C-alpha cells in the first residue's frame, strides 16, 4: 500500500511506523490509496448484496454509506488516508471493527499510542467518535495525513460532486437525487 501513497504521506507514515516500532508496535496498512475502480467494486458489491437481501435501492445506499464512500468521493483516492492495525498481535477475522480498537480489543494499545502520537507526524483521525459529527460511522483505524489532505479537501469543495457521481453510472446512481447529494456532501464529505 505504501507504494501508492502520496509521497509526503508515505514519508511521514514511515517515520510514524519507525517510532511505533520502538514502542513495540508494527503498524500495518490494510488500506491506503484506493482507485475509483476499486471503490466502485466495493460500493457495487455492497449494493448488490443489500438489494438481494430485500433492501430498496435507497435503503441499500444509506446502509453502504455508513462506512463506505461513493466512488469518486473517497479520501482514499488522494493517497493521504490509511486504515491501520498492529501486525504484532493476533489478527481477528474482521480487523476493521470498532471493538478491536477499544477495551480489550487486539488493537487497543496501538490506538492509545496513536491518540498520543499520530498528530506529531501529521496524521489525524478523520471519522471520530464525536457525537456531533454526522456522516460516516466512527472509524478508529482511519487516519489522514493532514498537510496534504486539508488542501485536497479545500480543492474538492470546488468540484461538482453531483456531476462526478452521476458521470460514473454507478449501480444505484439513479437514486442520487439533488437532496441526497447535498446531504451526502455536507455530512459525509465535509463534516469531519
mmCIF file of N, CA and C in Angstrom, residues 4 32-42 71-72 74 76-77:
data_model
loop_
_atom_site.group_PDB
_atom_site.id
_atom_site.type_symbol
_atom_site.label_atom_id
_atom_site.label_comp_id
_atom_site.label_asym_id
_atom_site.label_seq_id
_atom_site.Cartn_x
_atom_site.Cartn_y
_atom_site.Cartn_z
ATOM 1 N N UNK A 4 1.638 3.293 -3.238
ATOM 2 C CA UNK A 4 0.649 4.132 -3.916
ATOM 3 C C UNK A 4 0.241 5.339 -3.086
ATOM 4 N N UNK A 32 -4.935 1.893 1.819
ATOM 5 C CA UNK A 32 -4.402 3.238 1.632
ATOM 6 C C UNK A 32 -5.022 3.798 0.356
ATOM 7 N N UNK A 33 -4.177 4.071 -0.639
ATOM 8 C CA UNK A 33 -4.721 4.562 -1.900
ATOM 9 C C UNK A 33 -5.719 3.551 -2.452
ATOM 10 N N UNK A 34 -6.834 4.058 -2.900
ATOM 11 C CA UNK A 34 -7.854 3.199 -3.498
ATOM 12 C C UNK A 34 -8.318 3.869 -4.785
ATOM 13 N N UNK A 35 -8.196 3.174 -5.891
ATOM 14 C CA UNK A 35 -8.611 3.728 -7.179
ATOM 15 C C UNK A 35 -10.128 3.862 -7.237
ATOM 16 N N UNK A 36 -10.577 4.664 -8.182
ATOM 17 C CA UNK A 36 -12.014 4.813 -8.394
ATOM 18 C C UNK A 36 -12.629 3.460 -8.729
ATOM 19 N N UNK A 37 -11.934 2.680 -9.534
ATOM 20 C CA UNK A 37 -12.449 1.358 -9.917
ATOM 21 C C UNK A 37 -12.587 0.442 -8.704
ATOM 22 N N UNK A 38 -11.585 0.447 -7.823
ATOM 23 C CA UNK A 38 -11.664 -0.405 -6.626
ATOM 24 C C UNK A 38 -12.794 0.051 -5.709
ATOM 25 N N UNK A 39 -12.962 1.370 -5.569
ATOM 26 C CA UNK A 39 -14.054 1.882 -4.733
ATOM 27 C C UNK A 39 -15.401 1.516 -5.358
ATOM 28 N N UNK A 40 -15.453 1.517 -6.672
ATOM 29 C CA UNK A 40 -16.676 1.120 -7.369
ATOM 30 C C UNK A 40 -17.004 -0.347 -7.085
ATOM 31 N N UNK A 41 -15.977 -1.196 -7.129
ATOM 32 C CA UNK A 41 -16.190 -2.622 -6.834
ATOM 33 C C UNK A 41 -16.738 -2.808 -5.424
ATOM 34 N N UNK A 42 -16.178 -2.093 -4.467
ATOM 35 C CA UNK A 42 -16.643 -2.186 -3.075
ATOM 36 C C UNK A 42 -18.097 -1.724 -2.976
ATOM 37 N N UNK A 71 -17.974 5.965 -5.039
ATOM 38 C CA UNK A 71 -16.782 6.145 -5.882
ATOM 39 C C UNK A 71 -16.676 7.577 -6.409
ATOM 40 N N UNK A 72 -15.458 8.095 -6.349
ATOM 41 C CA UNK A 72 -15.209 9.473 -6.761
ATOM 42 C C UNK A 72 -15.221 10.435 -5.588
ATOM 43 N N UNK A 74 -14.106 9.299 -2.284
ATOM 44 C CA UNK A 74 -13.328 8.716 -1.196
ATOM 45 C C UNK A 74 -12.038 9.484 -0.932
ATOM 46 N N UNK A 76 -9.598 8.077 0.243
ATOM 47 C CA UNK A 76 -8.555 7.114 -0.138
ATOM 48 C C UNK A 76 -8.076 7.349 -1.577
ATOM 49 N N UNK A 77 -8.859 8.029 -2.400
ATOM 50 C CA UNK A 77 -8.429 8.346 -3.766
ATOM 51 C C UNK A 77 -7.209 9.275 -3.759
#
